PDB file of N, CA and C in Angstrom:
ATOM      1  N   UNK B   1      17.403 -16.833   5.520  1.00 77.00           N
ATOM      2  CA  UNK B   1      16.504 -17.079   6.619  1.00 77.00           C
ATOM      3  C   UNK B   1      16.047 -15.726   7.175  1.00 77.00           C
ATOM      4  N   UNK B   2      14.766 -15.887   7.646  1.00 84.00           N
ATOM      5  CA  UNK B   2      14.094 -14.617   7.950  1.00 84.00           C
ATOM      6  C   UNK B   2      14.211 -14.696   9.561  1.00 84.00           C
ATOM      7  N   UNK B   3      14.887 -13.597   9.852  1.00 90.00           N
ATOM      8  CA  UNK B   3      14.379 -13.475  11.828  1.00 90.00           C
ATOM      9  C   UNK B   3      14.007 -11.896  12.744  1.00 90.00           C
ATOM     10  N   UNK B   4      13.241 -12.041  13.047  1.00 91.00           N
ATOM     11  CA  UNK B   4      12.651 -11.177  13.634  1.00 91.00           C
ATOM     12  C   UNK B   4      13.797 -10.650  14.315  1.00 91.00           C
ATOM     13  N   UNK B   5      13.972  -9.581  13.720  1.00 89.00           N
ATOM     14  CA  UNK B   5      15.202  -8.323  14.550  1.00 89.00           C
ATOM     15  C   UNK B   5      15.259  -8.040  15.858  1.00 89.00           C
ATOM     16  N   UNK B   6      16.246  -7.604  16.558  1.00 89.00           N
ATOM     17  CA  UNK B   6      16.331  -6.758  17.475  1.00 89.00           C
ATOM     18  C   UNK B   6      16.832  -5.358  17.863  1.00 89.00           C
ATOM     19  N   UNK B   7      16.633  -4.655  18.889  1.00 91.00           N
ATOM     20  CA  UNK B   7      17.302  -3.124  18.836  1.00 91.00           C
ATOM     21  C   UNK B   7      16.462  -2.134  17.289  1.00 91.00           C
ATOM     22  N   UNK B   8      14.802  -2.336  17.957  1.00 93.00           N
ATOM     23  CA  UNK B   8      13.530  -1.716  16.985  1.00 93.00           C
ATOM     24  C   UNK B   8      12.847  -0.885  17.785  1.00 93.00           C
ATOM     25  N   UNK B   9      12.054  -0.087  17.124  1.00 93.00           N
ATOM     26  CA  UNK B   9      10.997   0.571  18.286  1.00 93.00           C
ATOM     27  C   UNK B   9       9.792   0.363  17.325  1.00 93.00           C
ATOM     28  N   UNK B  10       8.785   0.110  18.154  1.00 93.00           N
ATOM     29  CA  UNK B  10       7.489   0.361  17.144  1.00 93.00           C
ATOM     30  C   UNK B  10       7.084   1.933  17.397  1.00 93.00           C
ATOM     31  N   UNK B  11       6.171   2.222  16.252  1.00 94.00           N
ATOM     32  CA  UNK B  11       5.789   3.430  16.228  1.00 94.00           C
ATOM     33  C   UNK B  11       4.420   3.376  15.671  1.00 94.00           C
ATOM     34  N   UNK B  12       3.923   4.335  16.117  1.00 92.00           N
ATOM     35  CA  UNK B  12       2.155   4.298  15.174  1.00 92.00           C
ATOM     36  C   UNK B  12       2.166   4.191  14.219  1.00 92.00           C
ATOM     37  N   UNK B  13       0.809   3.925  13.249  1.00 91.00           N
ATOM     38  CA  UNK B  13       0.693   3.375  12.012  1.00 91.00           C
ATOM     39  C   UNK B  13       1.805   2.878  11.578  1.00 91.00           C
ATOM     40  N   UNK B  14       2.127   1.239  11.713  1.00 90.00           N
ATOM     41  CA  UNK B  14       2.799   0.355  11.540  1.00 90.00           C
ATOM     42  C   UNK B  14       3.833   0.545  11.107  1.00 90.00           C
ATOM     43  N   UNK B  15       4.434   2.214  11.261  1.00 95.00           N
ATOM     44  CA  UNK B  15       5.795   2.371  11.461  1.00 95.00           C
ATOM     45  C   UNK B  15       6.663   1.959  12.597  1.00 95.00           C
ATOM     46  N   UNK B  16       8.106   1.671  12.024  1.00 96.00           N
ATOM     47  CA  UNK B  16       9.263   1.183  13.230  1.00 96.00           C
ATOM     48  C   UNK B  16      10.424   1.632  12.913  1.00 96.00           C
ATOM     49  N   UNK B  17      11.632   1.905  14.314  1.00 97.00           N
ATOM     50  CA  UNK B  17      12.523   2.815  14.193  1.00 97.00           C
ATOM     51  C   UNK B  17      13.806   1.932  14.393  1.00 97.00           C
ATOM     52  N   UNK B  18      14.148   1.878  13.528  1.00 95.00           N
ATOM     53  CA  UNK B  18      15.802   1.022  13.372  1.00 95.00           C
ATOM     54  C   UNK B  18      16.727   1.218  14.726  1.00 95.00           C
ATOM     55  N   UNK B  19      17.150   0.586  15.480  1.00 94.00           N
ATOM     56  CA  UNK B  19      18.096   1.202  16.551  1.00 94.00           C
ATOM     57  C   UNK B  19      19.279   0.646  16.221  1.00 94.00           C
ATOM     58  N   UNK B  20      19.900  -0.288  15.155  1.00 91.00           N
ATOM     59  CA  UNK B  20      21.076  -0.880  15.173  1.00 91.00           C
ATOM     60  C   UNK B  20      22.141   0.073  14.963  1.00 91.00           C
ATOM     61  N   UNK B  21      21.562   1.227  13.764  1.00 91.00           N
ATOM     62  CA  UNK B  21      23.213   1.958  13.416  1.00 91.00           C
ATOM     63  C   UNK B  21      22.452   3.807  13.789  1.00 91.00           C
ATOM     64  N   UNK B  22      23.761   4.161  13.536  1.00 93.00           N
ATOM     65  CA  UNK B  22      23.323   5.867  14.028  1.00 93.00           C
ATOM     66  C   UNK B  22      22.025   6.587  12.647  1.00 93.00           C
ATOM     67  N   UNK B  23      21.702   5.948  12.082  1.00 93.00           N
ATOM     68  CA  UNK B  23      21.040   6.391  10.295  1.00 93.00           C
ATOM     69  C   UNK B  23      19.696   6.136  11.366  1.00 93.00           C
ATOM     70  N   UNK B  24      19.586   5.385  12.434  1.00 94.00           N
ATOM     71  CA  UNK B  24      18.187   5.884  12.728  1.00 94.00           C
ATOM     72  C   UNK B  24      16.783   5.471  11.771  1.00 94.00           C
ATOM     73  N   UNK B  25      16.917   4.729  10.751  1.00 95.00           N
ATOM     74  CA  UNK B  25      15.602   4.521   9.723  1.00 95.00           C
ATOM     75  C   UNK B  25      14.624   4.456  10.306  1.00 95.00           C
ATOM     76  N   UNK B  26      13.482   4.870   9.701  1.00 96.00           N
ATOM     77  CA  UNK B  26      11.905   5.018  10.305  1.00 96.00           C
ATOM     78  C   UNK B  26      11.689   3.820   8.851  1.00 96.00           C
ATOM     79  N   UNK B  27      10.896   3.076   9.051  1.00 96.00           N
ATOM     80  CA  UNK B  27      10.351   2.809   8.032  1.00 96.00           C
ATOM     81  C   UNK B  27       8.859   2.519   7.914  1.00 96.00           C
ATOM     82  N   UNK B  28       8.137   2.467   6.739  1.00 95.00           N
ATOM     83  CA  UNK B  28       6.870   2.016   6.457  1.00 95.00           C
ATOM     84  C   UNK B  28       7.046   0.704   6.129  1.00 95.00           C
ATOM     85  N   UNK B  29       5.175  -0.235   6.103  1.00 94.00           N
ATOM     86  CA  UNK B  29       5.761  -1.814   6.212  1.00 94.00           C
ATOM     87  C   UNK B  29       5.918  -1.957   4.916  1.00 94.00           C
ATOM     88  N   UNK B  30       6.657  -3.045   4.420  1.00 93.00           N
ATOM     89  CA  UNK B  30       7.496  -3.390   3.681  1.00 93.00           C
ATOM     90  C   UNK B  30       8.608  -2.585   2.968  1.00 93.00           C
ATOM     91  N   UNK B  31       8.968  -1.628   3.706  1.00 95.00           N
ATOM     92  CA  UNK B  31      10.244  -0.822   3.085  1.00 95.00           C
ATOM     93  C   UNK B  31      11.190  -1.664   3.843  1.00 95.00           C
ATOM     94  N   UNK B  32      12.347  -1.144   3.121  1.00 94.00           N
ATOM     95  CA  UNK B  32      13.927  -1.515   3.771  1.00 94.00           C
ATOM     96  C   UNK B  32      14.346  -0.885   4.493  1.00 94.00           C
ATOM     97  N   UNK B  33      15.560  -0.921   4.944  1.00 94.00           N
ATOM     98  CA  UNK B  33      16.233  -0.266   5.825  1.00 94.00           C
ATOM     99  C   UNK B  33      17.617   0.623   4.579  1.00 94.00           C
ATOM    100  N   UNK B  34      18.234   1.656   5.076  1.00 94.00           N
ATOM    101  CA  UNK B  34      19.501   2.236   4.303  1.00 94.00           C
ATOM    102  C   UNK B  34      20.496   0.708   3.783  1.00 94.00           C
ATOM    103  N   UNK B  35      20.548  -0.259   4.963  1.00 92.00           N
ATOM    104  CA  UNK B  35      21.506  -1.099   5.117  1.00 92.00           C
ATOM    105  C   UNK B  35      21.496  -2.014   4.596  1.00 92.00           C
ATOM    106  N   UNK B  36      19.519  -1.809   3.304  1.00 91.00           N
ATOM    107  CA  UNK B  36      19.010  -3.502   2.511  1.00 91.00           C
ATOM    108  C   UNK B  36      18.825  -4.734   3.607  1.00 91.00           C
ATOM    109  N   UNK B  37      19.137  -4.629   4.772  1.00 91.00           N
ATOM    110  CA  UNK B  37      18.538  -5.958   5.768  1.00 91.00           C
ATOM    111  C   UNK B  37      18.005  -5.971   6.386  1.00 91.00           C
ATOM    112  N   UNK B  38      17.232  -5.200   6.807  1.00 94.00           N
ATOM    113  CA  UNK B  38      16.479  -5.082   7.610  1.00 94.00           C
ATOM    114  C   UNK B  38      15.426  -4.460   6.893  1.00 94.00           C
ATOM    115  N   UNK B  39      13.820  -5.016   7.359  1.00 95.00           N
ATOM    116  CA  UNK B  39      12.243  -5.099   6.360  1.00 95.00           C
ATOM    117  C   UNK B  39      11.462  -4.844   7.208  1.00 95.00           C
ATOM    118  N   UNK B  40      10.374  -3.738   7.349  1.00 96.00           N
ATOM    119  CA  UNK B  40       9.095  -3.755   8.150  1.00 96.00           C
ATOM    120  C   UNK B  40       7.978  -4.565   7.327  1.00 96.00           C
ATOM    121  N   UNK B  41       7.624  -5.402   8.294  1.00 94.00           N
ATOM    122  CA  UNK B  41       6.393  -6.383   7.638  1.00 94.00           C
ATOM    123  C   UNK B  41       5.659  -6.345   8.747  1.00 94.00           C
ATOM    124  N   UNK B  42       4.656  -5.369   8.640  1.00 92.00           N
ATOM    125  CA  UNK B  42       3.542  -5.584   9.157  1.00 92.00           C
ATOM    126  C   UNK B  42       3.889  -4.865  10.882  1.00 92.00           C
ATOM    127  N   UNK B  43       4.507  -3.939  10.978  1.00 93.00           N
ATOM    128  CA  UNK B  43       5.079  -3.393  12.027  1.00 93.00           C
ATOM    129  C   UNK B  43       6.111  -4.162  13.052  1.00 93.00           C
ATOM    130  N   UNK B  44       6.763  -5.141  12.641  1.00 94.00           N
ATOM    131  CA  UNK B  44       7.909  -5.404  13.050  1.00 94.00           C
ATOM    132  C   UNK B  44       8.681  -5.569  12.387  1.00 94.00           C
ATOM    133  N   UNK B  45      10.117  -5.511  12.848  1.00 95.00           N
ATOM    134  CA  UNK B  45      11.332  -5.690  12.201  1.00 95.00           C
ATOM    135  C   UNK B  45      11.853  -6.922  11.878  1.00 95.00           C
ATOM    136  N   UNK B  46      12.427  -7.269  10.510  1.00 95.00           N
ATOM    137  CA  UNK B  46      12.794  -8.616  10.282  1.00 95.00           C
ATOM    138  C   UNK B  46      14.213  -8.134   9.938  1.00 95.00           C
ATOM    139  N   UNK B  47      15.226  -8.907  10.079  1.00 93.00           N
ATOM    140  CA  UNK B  47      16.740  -9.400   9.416  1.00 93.00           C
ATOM    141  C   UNK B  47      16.349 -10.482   8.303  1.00 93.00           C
ATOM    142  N   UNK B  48      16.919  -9.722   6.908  1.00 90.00           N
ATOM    143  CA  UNK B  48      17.116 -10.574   5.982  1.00 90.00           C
ATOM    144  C   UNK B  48      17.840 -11.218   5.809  1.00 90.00           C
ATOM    145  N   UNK B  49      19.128 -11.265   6.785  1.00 85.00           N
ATOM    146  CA  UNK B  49      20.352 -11.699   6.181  1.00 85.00           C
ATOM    147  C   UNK B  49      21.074 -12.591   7.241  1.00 85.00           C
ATOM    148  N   UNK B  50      20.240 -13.104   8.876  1.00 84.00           N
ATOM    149  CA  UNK B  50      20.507 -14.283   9.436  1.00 84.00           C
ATOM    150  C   UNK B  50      20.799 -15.494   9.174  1.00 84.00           C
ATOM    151  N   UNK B  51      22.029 -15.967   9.431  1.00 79.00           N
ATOM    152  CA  UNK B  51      22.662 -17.034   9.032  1.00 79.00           C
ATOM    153  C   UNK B  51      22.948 -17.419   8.012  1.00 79.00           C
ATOM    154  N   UNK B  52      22.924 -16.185   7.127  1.00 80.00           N
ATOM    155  CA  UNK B  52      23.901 -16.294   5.745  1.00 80.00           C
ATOM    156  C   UNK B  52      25.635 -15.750   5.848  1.00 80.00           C
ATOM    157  N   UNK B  53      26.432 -16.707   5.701  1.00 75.00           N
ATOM    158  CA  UNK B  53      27.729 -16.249   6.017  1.00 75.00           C
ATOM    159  C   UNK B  53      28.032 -15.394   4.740  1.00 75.00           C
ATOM    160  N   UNK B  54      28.656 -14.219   5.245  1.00 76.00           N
ATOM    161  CA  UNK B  54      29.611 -13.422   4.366  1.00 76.00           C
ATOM    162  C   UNK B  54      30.987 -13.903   3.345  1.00 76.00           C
ATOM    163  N   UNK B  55      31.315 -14.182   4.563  1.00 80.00           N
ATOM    164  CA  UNK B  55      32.529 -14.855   4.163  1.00 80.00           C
ATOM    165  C   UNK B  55      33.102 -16.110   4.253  1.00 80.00           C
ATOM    166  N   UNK B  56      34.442 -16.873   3.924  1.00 81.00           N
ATOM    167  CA  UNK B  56      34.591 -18.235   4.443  1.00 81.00           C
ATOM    168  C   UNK B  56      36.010 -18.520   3.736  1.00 81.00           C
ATOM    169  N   UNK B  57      36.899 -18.817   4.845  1.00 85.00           N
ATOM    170  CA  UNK B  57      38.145 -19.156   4.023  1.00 85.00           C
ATOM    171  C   UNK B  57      38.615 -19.861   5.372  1.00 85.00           C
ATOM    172  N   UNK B  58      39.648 -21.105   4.271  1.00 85.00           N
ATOM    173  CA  UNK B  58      39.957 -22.047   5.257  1.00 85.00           C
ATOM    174  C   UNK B  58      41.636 -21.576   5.202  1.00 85.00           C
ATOM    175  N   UNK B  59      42.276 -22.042   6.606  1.00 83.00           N
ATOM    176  CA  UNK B  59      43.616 -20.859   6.984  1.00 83.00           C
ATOM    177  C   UNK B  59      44.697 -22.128   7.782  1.00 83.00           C
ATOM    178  N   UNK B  60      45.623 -22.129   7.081  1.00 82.00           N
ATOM    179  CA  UNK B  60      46.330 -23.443   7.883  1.00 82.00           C
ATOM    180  C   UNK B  60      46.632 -22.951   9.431  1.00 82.00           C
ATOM    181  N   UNK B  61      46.709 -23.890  10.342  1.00 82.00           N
ATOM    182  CA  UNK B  61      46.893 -23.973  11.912  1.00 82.00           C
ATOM    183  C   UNK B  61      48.495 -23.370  11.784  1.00 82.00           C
ATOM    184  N   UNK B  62      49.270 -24.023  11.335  1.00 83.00           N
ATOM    185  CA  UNK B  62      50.702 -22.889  11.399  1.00 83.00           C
ATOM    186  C   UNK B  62      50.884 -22.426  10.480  1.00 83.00           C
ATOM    187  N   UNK B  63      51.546 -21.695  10.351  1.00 77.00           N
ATOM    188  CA  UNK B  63      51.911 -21.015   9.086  1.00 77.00           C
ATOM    189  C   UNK B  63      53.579 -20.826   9.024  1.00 77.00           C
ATOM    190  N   UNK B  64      53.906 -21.144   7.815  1.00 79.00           N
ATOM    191  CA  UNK B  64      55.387 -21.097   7.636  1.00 79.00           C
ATOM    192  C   UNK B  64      55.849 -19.733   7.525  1.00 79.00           C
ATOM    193  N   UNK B  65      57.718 -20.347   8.721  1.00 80.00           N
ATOM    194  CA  UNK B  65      58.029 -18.930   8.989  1.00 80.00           C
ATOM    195  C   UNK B  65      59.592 -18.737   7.621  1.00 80.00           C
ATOM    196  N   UNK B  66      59.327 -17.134   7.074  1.00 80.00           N
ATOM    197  CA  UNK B  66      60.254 -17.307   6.251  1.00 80.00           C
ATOM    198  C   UNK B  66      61.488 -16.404   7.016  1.00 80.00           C
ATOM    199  N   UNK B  67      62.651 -17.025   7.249  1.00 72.00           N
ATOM    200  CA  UNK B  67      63.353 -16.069   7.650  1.00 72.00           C
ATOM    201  C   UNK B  67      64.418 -15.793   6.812  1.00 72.00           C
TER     202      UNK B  67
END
């Protein structure tokens, strides 16, 4: 799912300035970001990677104690 980012700056000619991590990316539109998730389209910032889970593991409620 595609969502319009936050923590961006726009900049002239439809450049924009990454604010999420210290790398700072400038990008042109349709480049990436260092981080692959983040896309300038058309002078704003999109997240490529909203509401795709990373991970997923199911974890029993107690867990046995060995003594």
């Amino acid at each position: 799912m595609i969502k319009r980012a936050e923590n961006f700056e726009s900049l002239e000619n439809g450049l924009v300035k990454c604010r999420l991590c210290p790398k700072m990316c400038v990008l042109r539109d349709g480049e990436e970001g260092a981080c692959k998730v983040r896309v300038n389209y058309n002078g704003t910032l999109y997240s490529m990677s909203y509401g795709i889970l990373s991970t997923q593991s199911i974890q029993p409620i107690e867990k046995v104690l060995y003594h």
